[in-house]
PDB file of C-alpha atoms in Angstrom:
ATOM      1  CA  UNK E 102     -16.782  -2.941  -5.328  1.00  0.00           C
ATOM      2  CA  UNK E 103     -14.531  -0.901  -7.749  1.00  0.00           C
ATOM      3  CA  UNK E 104     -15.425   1.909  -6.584  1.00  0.00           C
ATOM      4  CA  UNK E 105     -14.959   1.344  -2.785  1.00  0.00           C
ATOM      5  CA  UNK E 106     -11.993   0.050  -3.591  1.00  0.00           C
ATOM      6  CA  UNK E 107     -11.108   3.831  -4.996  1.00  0.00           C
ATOM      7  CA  UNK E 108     -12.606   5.260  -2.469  1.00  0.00           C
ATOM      8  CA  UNK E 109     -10.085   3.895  -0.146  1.00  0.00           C
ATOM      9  CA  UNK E 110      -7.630   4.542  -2.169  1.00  0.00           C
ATOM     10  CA  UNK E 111      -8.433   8.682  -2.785  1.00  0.00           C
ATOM     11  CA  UNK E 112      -8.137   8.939   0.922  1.00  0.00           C
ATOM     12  CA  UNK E 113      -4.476   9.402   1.066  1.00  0.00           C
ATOM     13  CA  UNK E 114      -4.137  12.150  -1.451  1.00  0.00           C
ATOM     14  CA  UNK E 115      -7.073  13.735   0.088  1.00  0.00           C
ATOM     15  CA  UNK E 116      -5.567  13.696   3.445  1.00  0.00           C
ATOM     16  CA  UNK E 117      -2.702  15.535   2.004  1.00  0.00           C
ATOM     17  CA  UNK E 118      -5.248  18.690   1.626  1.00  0.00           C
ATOM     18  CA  UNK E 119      -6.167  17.744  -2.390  1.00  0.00           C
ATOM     19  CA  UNK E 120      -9.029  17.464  -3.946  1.00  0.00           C
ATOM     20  CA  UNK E 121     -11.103  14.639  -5.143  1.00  0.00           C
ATOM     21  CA  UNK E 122     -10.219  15.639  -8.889  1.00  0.00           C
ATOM     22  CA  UNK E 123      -7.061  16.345  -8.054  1.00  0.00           C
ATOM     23  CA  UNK E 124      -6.727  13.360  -6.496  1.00  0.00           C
ATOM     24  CA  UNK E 125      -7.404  11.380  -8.871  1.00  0.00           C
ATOM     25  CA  UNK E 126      -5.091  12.972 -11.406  1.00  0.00           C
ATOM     26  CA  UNK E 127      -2.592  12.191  -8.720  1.00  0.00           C
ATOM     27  CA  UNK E 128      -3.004   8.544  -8.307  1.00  0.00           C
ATOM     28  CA  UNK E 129      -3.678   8.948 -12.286  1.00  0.00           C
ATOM     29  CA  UNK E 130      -0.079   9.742 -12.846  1.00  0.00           C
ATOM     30  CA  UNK E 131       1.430   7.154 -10.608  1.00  0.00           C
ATOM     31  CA  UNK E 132      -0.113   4.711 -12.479  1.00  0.00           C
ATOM     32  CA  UNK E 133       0.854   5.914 -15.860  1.00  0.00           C
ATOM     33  CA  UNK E 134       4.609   6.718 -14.936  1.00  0.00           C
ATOM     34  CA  UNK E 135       4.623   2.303 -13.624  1.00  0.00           C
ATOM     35  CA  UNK E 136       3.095   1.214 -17.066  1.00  0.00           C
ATOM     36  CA  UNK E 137       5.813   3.189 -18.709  1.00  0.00           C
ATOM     37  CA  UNK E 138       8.637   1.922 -16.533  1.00  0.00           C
ATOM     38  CA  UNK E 139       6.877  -1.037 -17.549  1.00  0.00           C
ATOM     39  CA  UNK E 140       7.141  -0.620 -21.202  1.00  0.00           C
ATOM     40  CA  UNK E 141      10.577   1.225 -21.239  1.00  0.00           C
ATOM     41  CA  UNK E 142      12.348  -1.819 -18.954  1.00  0.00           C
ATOM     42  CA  UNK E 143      10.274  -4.871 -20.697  1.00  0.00           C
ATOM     43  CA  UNK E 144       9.100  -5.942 -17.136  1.00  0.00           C
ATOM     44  CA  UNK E 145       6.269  -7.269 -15.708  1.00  0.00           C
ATOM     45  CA  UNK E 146       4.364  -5.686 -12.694  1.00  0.00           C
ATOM     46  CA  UNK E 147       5.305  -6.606  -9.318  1.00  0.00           C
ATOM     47  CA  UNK E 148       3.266  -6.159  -5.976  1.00  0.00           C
ATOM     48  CA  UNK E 149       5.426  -4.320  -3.776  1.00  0.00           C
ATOM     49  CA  UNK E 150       7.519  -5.957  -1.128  1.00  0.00           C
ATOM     50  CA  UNK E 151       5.681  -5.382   2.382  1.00  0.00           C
ATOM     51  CA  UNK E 152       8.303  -3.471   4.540  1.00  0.00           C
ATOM     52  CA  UNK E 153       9.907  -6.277   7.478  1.00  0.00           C
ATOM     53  CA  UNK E 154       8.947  -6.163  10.911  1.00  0.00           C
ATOM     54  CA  UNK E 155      11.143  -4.228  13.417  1.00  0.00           C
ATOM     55  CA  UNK E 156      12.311  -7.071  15.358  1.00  0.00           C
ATOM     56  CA  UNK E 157      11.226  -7.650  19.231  1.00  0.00           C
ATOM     57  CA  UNK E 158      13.894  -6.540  21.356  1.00  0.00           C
TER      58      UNK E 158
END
């Protein structure tokens, strides 16, 4: 399950013309520059806010 989650996830850098390692080390980094945000603000994580919905005209 794990890993199809990932799998889903690698996509996106890989459809940026990367790698899968270098991939990886992408989404890697992302998550290590949050946890330190993290750490250096005292905060907990929060699930971004999904983006509103253009209203009907």
């Amino acid at each position: 399950m794990l890993r199809r989650r990932w799998a889903g996830i690698c996509t996106v850098p890989s459809a940026e013309g990367k790698k899968h390692n270098a991939a990886l080390i992408c989404l890697t980094r992302r998550r290590c520059d949050v946890l330190y945000a993290m750490l250096r603000n005292g905060t907990h994580y929060r699930h971004p806010e999904p983006a509103p919905a253009a209203a009907a005209a």
